[in-house]
CSV table of C-alpha atoms in Angstrom, one decimal:
chain,number,residue,atom,x,y,z
N,1,MET,CA,0.0,0.0,0.0
N,2,ALA,CA,1.1,3.5,-0.7
N,3,ASN,CA,2.0,5.8,2.1
N,4,MET,CA,0.6,9.3,2.3
N,5,ALA,CA,3.6,11.0,0.7
N,6,GLN,CA,3.4,8.7,-2.3
N,7,ALA,CA,-0.4,9.2,-2.5
N,8,ILE,CA,0.1,13.0,-2.6
N,9,ARG,CA,2.8,12.6,-5.3
N,10,MET,CA,0.6,10.4,-7.4
N,11,ALA,CA,-2.4,12.8,-7.1
N,12,LEU,CA,-0.2,15.7,-8.2
N,13,HIS,CA,1.0,13.6,-11.2
N,14,TYR,CA,-2.6,12.8,-12.1
N,15,ALA,CA,-3.5,16.4,-11.8
N,16,GLU,CA,-0.7,17.7,-14.0
N,17,GLU,CA,-1.5,15.1,-16.6
N,18,ASN,CA,-5.3,15.3,-16.5
N,19,LEU,CA,-6.6,18.3,-14.6
N,20,GLY,CA,-4.6,21.2,-16.1
N,21,VAL,CA,-2.3,21.8,-13.1
N,22,THR,CA,0.4,24.0,-14.6
N,23,ASP,CA,2.9,24.8,-11.7
N,24,ILE,CA,3.8,22.8,-8.6
N,25,PHE,CA,6.3,24.9,-6.7
N,26,GLY,CA,7.9,25.9,-3.4
N,27,GLU,CA,11.1,25.6,-1.5
N,28,ASP,CA,13.0,22.5,-2.6
N,29,VAL,CA,9.9,21.2,-4.4
N,30,GLY,CA,11.6,20.7,-7.7
N,31,ALA,CA,14.6,18.5,-8.6
N,32,PRO,CA,16.8,17.2,-7.1
N,33,LEU,CA,15.0,17.0,-3.7
N,34,GLY,CA,11.4,16.8,-4.7
N,35,GLY,CA,10.2,18.2,-1.3
N,36,VAL,CA,11.5,17.7,2.2
N,37,PHE,CA,8.9,14.9,2.6
N,38,THR,CA,9.4,13.6,-1.1
N,39,CYS,CA,5.9,14.5,-2.0
N,40,THR,CA,6.9,16.2,-5.3
N,41,GLN,CA,9.6,13.9,-6.7
N,42,GLY,CA,9.6,13.4,-10.4
N,43,LEU,CA,6.8,15.8,-11.3
N,44,LYS,CA,7.2,17.5,-14.6
N,45,THR,CA,5.7,20.8,-13.6
N,46,ALA,CA,7.6,21.1,-10.3
N,47,TRP,CA,10.1,23.9,-9.7
N,48,ASN,CA,12.0,25.5,-6.9
N,49,SER,CA,11.1,28.9,-5.5
N,50,PRO,CA,13.3,31.2,-3.4
N,51,LEU,CA,13.1,31.0,0.3
N,52,ASP,CA,10.2,33.4,0.4
N,53,GLU,CA,6.7,32.3,1.7
N,54,ARG,CA,5.1,35.6,0.8
N,55,GLY,CA,6.6,35.3,-2.7
N,56,ILE,CA,5.2,31.7,-3.0
N,57,ILE,CA,1.6,32.7,-2.1
N,58,GLY,CA,1.8,35.9,-4.2
N,59,ALA,CA,3.1,33.9,-7.2
N,60,ALA,CA,0.3,31.4,-6.8
N,61,MET,CA,-2.3,34.1,-6.7
N,62,GLY,CA,-0.9,35.8,-9.8
N,63,LEU,CA,-0.7,32.5,-11.7
N,64,ALA,CA,-4.3,31.7,-10.8
N,65,MET,CA,-5.5,35.1,-11.8
N,66,ALA,CA,-3.8,34.7,-15.1
N,67,GLY,CA,-5.7,31.5,-15.8
N,68,ASN,CA,-3.2,28.9,-14.7
N,69,ARG,CA,-3.8,26.2,-12.0
N,70,PRO,CA,-0.9,26.3,-9.5
N,71,VAL,CA,-0.2,24.1,-6.5
N,72,ALA,CA,2.1,25.9,-4.1
N,73,GLU,CA,3.8,24.4,-1.1
N,74,ILE,CA,4.8,26.1,2.1
N,75,GLN,CA,7.5,23.8,3.4
N,76,PHE,CA,6.2,23.8,7.0
N,77,CYS,CA,3.0,25.6,8.2
N,78,ASP,CA,5.1,27.3,10.9
N,79,TYR,CA,6.3,29.7,8.1
N,80,ILE,CA,2.9,30.4,6.6
N,81,TYR,CA,1.9,32.9,9.3
N,82,ASN,CA,3.7,35.8,7.6
N,83,THR,CA,1.4,35.3,4.6
N,84,ILE,CA,-1.9,35.8,6.4
N,85,ASP,CA,-2.8,39.0,4.7
N,86,LEU,CA,-2.3,37.4,1.3
N,87,LEU,CA,-4.4,34.4,2.3
N,88,LYS,CA,-7.1,36.8,3.2
N,89,ILE,CA,-7.0,38.5,-0.2
N,90,ALA,CA,-7.0,35.2,-2.0
N,91,GLY,CA,-10.0,34.1,0.0
N,92,ASN,CA,-12.0,37.2,-0.7
N,93,THR,CA,-11.2,37.7,-4.4
N,94,HIS,CA,-14.1,35.8,-5.8
N,95,TRP,CA,-16.5,37.5,-3.4
N,96,ALA,CA,-15.0,41.0,-3.7
N,97,THR,CA,-15.2,40.9,-7.5
N,98,ASN,CA,-18.9,39.7,-7.5
N,99,GLY,CA,-17.8,36.4,-9.0
N,100,ASP,CA,-15.9,37.9,-11.9
N,101,TRP,CA,-12.5,36.5,-10.7
N,102,ASN,CA,-11.7,32.9,-9.6
N,103,LEU,CA,-8.5,31.8,-8.0
N,104,PRO,CA,-8.0,28.1,-8.9
N,105,MET,CA,-5.1,27.6,-6.6
N,106,VAL,CA,-4.1,24.9,-4.0
N,107,VAL,CA,-1.7,25.5,-1.1
N,108,ARG,CA,-0.1,22.5,0.5
N,109,THR,CA,1.6,22.6,3.8
N,110,PRO,CA,2.7,20.0,6.4
N,111,VAL,CA,1.2,20.5,9.9
N,112,GLY,CA,1.4,19.3,13.4
N,113,SER,CA,3.7,17.3,15.6
N,114,GLY,CA,5.2,13.8,15.3
N,115,ILE,CA,8.7,14.4,13.9
N,116,ARG,CA,10.4,15.9,16.9
N,117,GLY,CA,10.4,19.2,15.0
N,118,SER,CA,10.4,21.3,18.2
N,119,MET,CA,9.3,24.9,18.2
N,120,TYR,CA,9.6,25.9,14.5
N,121,HIS,CA,8.5,22.7,12.7
N,122,SER,CA,5.6,21.4,14.8
N,123,HIS,CA,2.8,24.0,14.8
N,124,SER,CA,-0.8,23.3,13.6
N,125,PHE,CA,-2.7,25.6,11.3
N,126,ASP,CA,-6.3,24.4,11.2
N,127,ALA,CA,-7.7,26.8,13.7
N,128,THR,CA,-6.1,29.8,12.0
N,129,MET,CA,-7.0,28.7,8.5
N,130,THR,CA,-10.6,28.1,9.4
N,131,HIS,CA,-10.8,31.8,10.5
N,132,ILE,CA,-10.1,32.9,6.9
N,133,PRO,CA,-13.3,32.9,4.8
N,134,GLY,CA,-13.3,32.1,1.1
N,135,TRP,CA,-11.0,29.0,1.4
N,136,LYS,CA,-11.9,25.4,1.4
N,137,VAL,CA,-9.8,23.6,4.0
N,138,VAL,CA,-9.0,19.9,4.1
N,139,MET,CA,-6.9,17.5,6.2
N,140,PRO,CA,-6.7,13.8,5.3
N,141,SER,CA,-5.8,11.0,7.7
N,142,THR,CA,-5.2,8.2,5.1
N,143,PRO,CA,-3.3,7.9,1.9
N,144,LEU,CA,-6.5,7.2,-0.2
N,145,ASP,CA,-8.2,10.2,1.3
N,146,ALA,CA,-5.1,12.3,0.6
N,147,TYR,CA,-5.2,11.2,-3.0
N,148,GLY,CA,-8.9,11.8,-3.4
N,149,LEU,CA,-9.0,15.2,-1.6
N,150,LEU,CA,-6.1,16.5,-3.5
N,151,ILE,CA,-7.6,15.6,-6.8
N,152,SER,CA,-10.8,17.4,-5.8
N,153,ALA,CA,-8.8,20.4,-4.6
N,154,CYS,CA,-7.0,20.5,-8.0
N,155,GLN,CA,-10.4,20.8,-9.7
N,156,ASP,CA,-11.9,23.5,-7.5
N,157,PRO,CA,-12.3,27.0,-9.1
N,158,ASN,CA,-11.2,28.8,-5.9
N,159,PRO,CA,-8.5,28.4,-3.2
N,160,VAL,CA,-8.1,25.2,-1.3
N,161,MET,CA,-5.7,24.8,1.7
N,162,PHE,CA,-4.5,21.2,1.8
N,163,LEU,CA,-3.1,20.5,5.3
N,164,GLU,CA,-0.8,17.4,5.5
N,165,PRO,CA,-0.3,15.8,8.9
N,166,LYS,CA,3.4,15.2,8.8
N,167,ALA,CA,3.3,12.4,11.3
N,168,LEU,CA,1.3,10.4,8.9
N,169,LEU,CA,3.2,11.1,5.7
N,170,ARG,CA,5.2,7.8,6.0
N,171,VAL,CA,2.3,5.7,7.2
N,172,LYS,CA,0.9,3.2,4.7
N,173,GLY,CA,-2.8,2.9,4.1
N,174,ASP,CA,-5.3,0.0,4.2
N,175,GLU,CA,-6.7,0.7,0.8
N,176,ARG,CA,-4.9,0.9,-2.5
N,177,ILE,CA,-4.8,4.0,-4.7
N,178,PRO,CA,-6.7,3.3,-7.9
N,179,GLY,CA,-4.1,2.2,-10.4
N,180,GLU,CA,-1.4,1.5,-7.7
N,181,PRO,CA,0.5,-1.8,-8.3
N,182,ASP,CA,-0.2,-4.6,-5.9
N,183,ASP,CA,3.4,-4.9,-4.9
N,184,ASP,CA,4.5,-2.2,-2.5
N,185,ARG,CA,8.2,-2.6,-3.5
N,186,ALA,CA,7.2,-2.3,-7.1
N,187,LEU,CA,5.6,1.1,-6.4
N,188,SER,CA,8.7,2.3,-4.6
N,189,LYS,CA,10.9,1.3,-7.5
N,190,LEU,CA,8.6,3.1,-9.9
N,191,ILE,CA,8.1,6.5,-8.2
N,192,ASP,CA,10.6,6.9,-5.4
N,193,ALA,CA,13.9,8.6,-6.3
N,194,PRO,CA,17.1,6.8,-5.4
N,195,LEU,CA,19.5,8.0,-2.8
N,196,GLY,CA,22.6,9.8,-4.2
N,197,ASP,CA,22.8,11.0,-7.8
N,198,ARG,CA,19.4,11.6,-9.3
N,199,SER,CA,20.4,13.5,-12.4
N,200,GLN,CA,19.4,10.7,-14.7
N,201,TRP,CA,16.4,9.4,-12.8
N,202,LYS,CA,12.9,9.6,-14.1
N,203,PRO,CA,9.8,8.1,-12.5
N,204,GLN,CA,7.8,5.3,-14.1
N,205,TRP,CA,4.2,6.3,-13.2
N,206,PRO,CA,1.6,3.6,-12.8
N,207,THR,CA,-1.6,4.1,-14.8
N,208,LEU,CA,-3.6,6.1,-12.2
N,209,GLU,CA,-7.3,6.2,-12.3
N,210,ALA,CA,-9.7,9.0,-11.6
N,211,PHE,CA,-10.8,9.1,-7.9
N,212,SER,CA,-12.0,12.0,-5.8
N,213,VAL,CA,-13.2,12.6,-2.3
N,214,PRO,CA,-15.8,15.3,-2.2
N,215,ILE,CA,-14.7,18.3,-0.2
N,216,GLY,CA,-17.2,18.8,2.7
N,217,LYS,CA,-17.9,15.1,3.2
N,218,GLY,CA,-16.8,13.2,6.3
N,219,LYS,CA,-16.9,9.5,7.0
N,220,VAL,CA,-17.7,7.2,9.9
N,221,VAL,CA,-14.6,5.0,10.5
N,222,ARG,CA,-16.0,3.2,13.6
N,223,GLU,CA,-19.7,2.7,14.3
N,224,GLY,CA,-20.9,3.0,17.9
N,225,ALA,CA,-23.9,4.0,20.1
N,226,GLN,CA,-22.6,5.5,23.3
N,227,VAL,CA,-20.1,8.3,22.4
N,228,THR,CA,-19.3,10.2,19.2
N,229,VAL,CA,-15.7,11.2,18.6
N,230,VAL,CA,-15.0,13.7,15.8
N,231,SER,CA,-11.4,14.2,14.6
N,232,TYR,CA,-9.1,14.6,11.6
N,233,GLY,CA,-5.4,14.4,10.6
N,234,ARG,CA,-2.9,12.9,13.1
N,235,THR,CA,-5.3,12.4,15.9
N,236,LEU,CA,-7.9,10.4,13.9
N,237,PRO,CA,-6.0,7.1,13.9
N,238,LEU,CA,-5.5,7.6,17.7
N,239,CYS,CA,-9.2,8.0,18.1
N,240,ALA,CA,-9.9,4.8,16.1
N,241,LYS,CA,-7.4,2.9,18.2
N,242,ALA,CA,-8.9,4.2,21.4
N,243,ALA,CA,-12.4,3.1,20.2
N,244,ASP,CA,-11.0,-0.4,19.4
N,245,GLN,CA,-9.4,-0.6,22.8
N,246,LEU,CA,-12.5,0.5,24.6
N,247,LYS,CA,-14.7,-1.9,22.7
N,248,GLU,CA,-13.0,-4.7,24.6
N,249,ASP,CA,-14.3,-3.2,27.8
N,250,GLY,CA,-17.8,-2.9,26.5
N,251,PHE,CA,-17.8,0.7,25.3
N,252,SER,CA,-19.5,1.5,21.9
N,253,VAL,CA,-17.7,4.5,20.3
N,254,GLU,CA,-18.5,6.1,17.0
N,255,VAL,CA,-15.5,7.8,15.3
N,256,ILE,CA,-16.0,10.3,12.5
N,257,ASP,CA,-13.1,11.5,10.3
N,258,LEU,CA,-14.1,15.0,9.3
N,259,ARG,CA,-11.6,15.2,6.4
N,260,SER,CA,-12.9,18.7,5.4
N,261,LEU,CA,-12.8,21.5,7.9
N,262,TRP,CA,-14.5,23.9,5.6
N,263,PRO,CA,-17.0,23.2,4.5
N,264,TYR,CA,-17.5,20.5,7.0
N,265,ASP,CA,-20.1,17.7,7.3
N,266,TRP,CA,-22.4,19.0,9.9
N,267,GLU,CA,-25.2,16.6,9.0
N,268,LEU,CA,-22.9,13.6,9.7
N,269,ILE,CA,-22.0,15.0,13.1
N,270,LYS,CA,-25.6,15.9,13.9
N,271,ALA,CA,-26.9,12.4,13.0
N,272,SER,CA,-24.3,10.8,15.2
N,273,VAL,CA,-24.7,13.0,18.2
N,274,GLN,CA,-28.5,12.6,18.0
N,275,LYS,CA,-27.8,8.8,18.2
N,276,THR,CA,-25.2,8.8,21.0
N,277,GLY,CA,-26.0,11.9,23.0
N,278,ARG,CA,-22.4,12.5,23.8
N,279,VAL,CA,-19.6,14.0,21.7
N,280,LEU,CA,-15.8,14.5,22.0
N,281,PHE,CA,-13.9,16.6,19.5
N,282,VAL,CA,-10.2,15.9,19.1
N,283,ASN,CA,-7.4,17.7,17.3
N,284,GLU,CA,-3.8,18.8,18.1
N,285,ASP,CA,-4.1,22.6,17.6
N,286,THR,CA,-3.9,24.7,20.7
N,287,GLU,CA,-7.0,24.5,22.8
N,288,VAL,CA,-7.9,28.3,23.0
N,289,THR,CA,-10.0,29.4,20.0
N,290,ASN,CA,-9.6,25.9,18.7
N,291,PHE,CA,-11.7,24.8,15.7
N,292,GLY,CA,-13.2,22.1,18.0
N,293,GLU,CA,-14.5,24.9,20.2
N,294,HIS,CA,-16.6,26.1,17.2
N,295,LEU,CA,-18.0,22.6,16.9
N,296,VAL,CA,-18.8,22.5,20.6
N,297,ARG,CA,-20.6,25.8,20.4
N,298,ARG,CA,-22.7,24.7,17.4
N,299,THR,CA,-23.4,21.3,19.1
N,300,VAL,CA,-24.7,23.1,22.2
N,301,GLU,CA,-26.8,25.6,20.2
N,302,GLU,CA,-28.4,23.2,17.8
N,303,LEU,CA,-28.4,19.8,19.6
N,304,PHE,CA,-28.8,20.8,23.2
N,305,TYR,CA,-31.9,18.7,23.8
N,306,SER,CA,-30.2,15.6,22.3
N,307,LEU,CA,-27.3,15.8,24.7
N,308,LEU,CA,-26.8,13.4,27.7
N,309,ALA,CA,-23.6,15.2,28.7
N,310,PRO,CA,-21.7,18.4,27.9
N,311,PRO,CA,-19.6,18.2,24.7
N,312,ARG,CA,-15.9,18.0,25.3
N,313,LEU,CA,-12.7,19.0,23.5
N,314,VAL,CA,-9.3,17.3,23.7
N,315,ALA,CA,-6.7,19.5,22.0
N,316,GLY,CA,-3.1,20.7,22.2
N,317,LYS,CA,-1.9,22.6,25.3
N,318,PHE,CA,-2.0,26.4,25.1
N,319,ILE,CA,1.8,26.9,25.0
N,320,PRO,CA,4.1,28.8,22.6
N,321,GLY,CA,5.6,25.8,21.0
N,322,ILE,CA,6.1,22.0,21.0
N,323,GLY,CA,9.0,20.7,23.1
N,324,LEU,CA,11.9,19.0,21.4
N,325,ALA,CA,12.3,16.2,24.0
N,326,ASP,CA,10.1,13.2,23.4
N,327,ALA,CA,8.3,13.6,26.7
N,328,LEU,CA,7.7,17.3,26.1
N,329,GLU,CA,6.2,16.7,22.6
N,330,MET,CA,4.0,13.9,23.9
N,331,ALA,CA,2.8,16.1,26.7
N,332,SER,CA,2.1,19.0,24.4
N,333,VAL,CA,-0.5,17.4,22.1
N,334,PRO,CA,-3.1,14.7,22.5
N,335,GLN,CA,-2.0,11.1,22.7
N,336,GLN,CA,-4.1,7.9,22.7
N,337,ALA,CA,-4.2,7.7,26.5
N,338,ASP,CA,-5.6,11.2,26.7
N,339,ILE,CA,-8.4,10.3,24.2
N,340,THR,CA,-9.2,7.0,25.9
N,341,SER,CA,-9.5,8.7,29.3
N,342,ALA,CA,-11.7,11.4,27.9
N,343,ILE,CA,-14.0,8.9,26.2
N,344,ARG,CA,-14.3,6.8,29.4
N,345,SER,CA,-15.2,9.9,31.4
N,346,LEU,CA,-17.7,11.1,28.9
N,347,ALA,CA,-19.4,7.7,28.6
N,348,GLY,CA,-19.9,7.6,32.3
N,349,GLU,CA,-21.6,11.0,32.6
N,350,GLN,CA,-25.4,10.8,33.2
N,351,PRO,CA,-27.9,13.6,32.8
């Protein structure tokens, strides 16, 4: 099975061959590196930009306004914060021009903890990004969803922010990408650049098939009746493992992978909460003004009389950065034990 980095690379190849993507660019995105996480190795439209995040976003906006379809990369989301004003302009362009101008651009950026990246390579961006209207925002938790969401993003007429949970980029999926060879080692030989000299290397792409995940649609990954858990990105697999562990103790936990943060699948959340009466929202961004807090507020406002217990949020600690030491990083963001404990407590609450 492909890992998420390979799935992203195959989706970008499919997009440049079939969906009119014209430029895939950013710092170290082109040859020879092909991205610090190898997501852009071997792509024919990939090129290297200067070390300039504002220049990358500005160039993507200009290319999109000129009728091209760019996919820009910010190497780590920690460095996207100095582009906020440009992201605001990109998001409001279609609205501000009364629909006369579209910006068919995608911005990819790795987010979150999991690689011992410490203070400058471990931040999250989902809460900040969902504060900027005019963008669609997605974050996959599996390679197949990464492939399908990126293909959908590359067809959208307006800006899409594609958040890549860096802790999952090397994790293989449970489902094959359409057109992926059955042999994992064969896939690696086809599309992974060799170590050392790459000057003569060219990828041998498999015959990839059209596949898309609709932006705005979540999915139930574990069915249950006692507690609803809503998550995305790095924490989603932890929630699924917690649900599996608790099932052995007689708990029935429903786990929803939101996949899209804007627009998000409120109807899926609503139906689940009306069934279980209890809901836990989980992500690793800092807990103050967290996207999960918005979901808690909406749950209370619209589903109050369906609730058997107050909605809860498990999120990252409200601290300036993620610690470098393993113990500090683990303590800074949600781990499986934190999620398991929160589910147990929530399931035990009675009206």
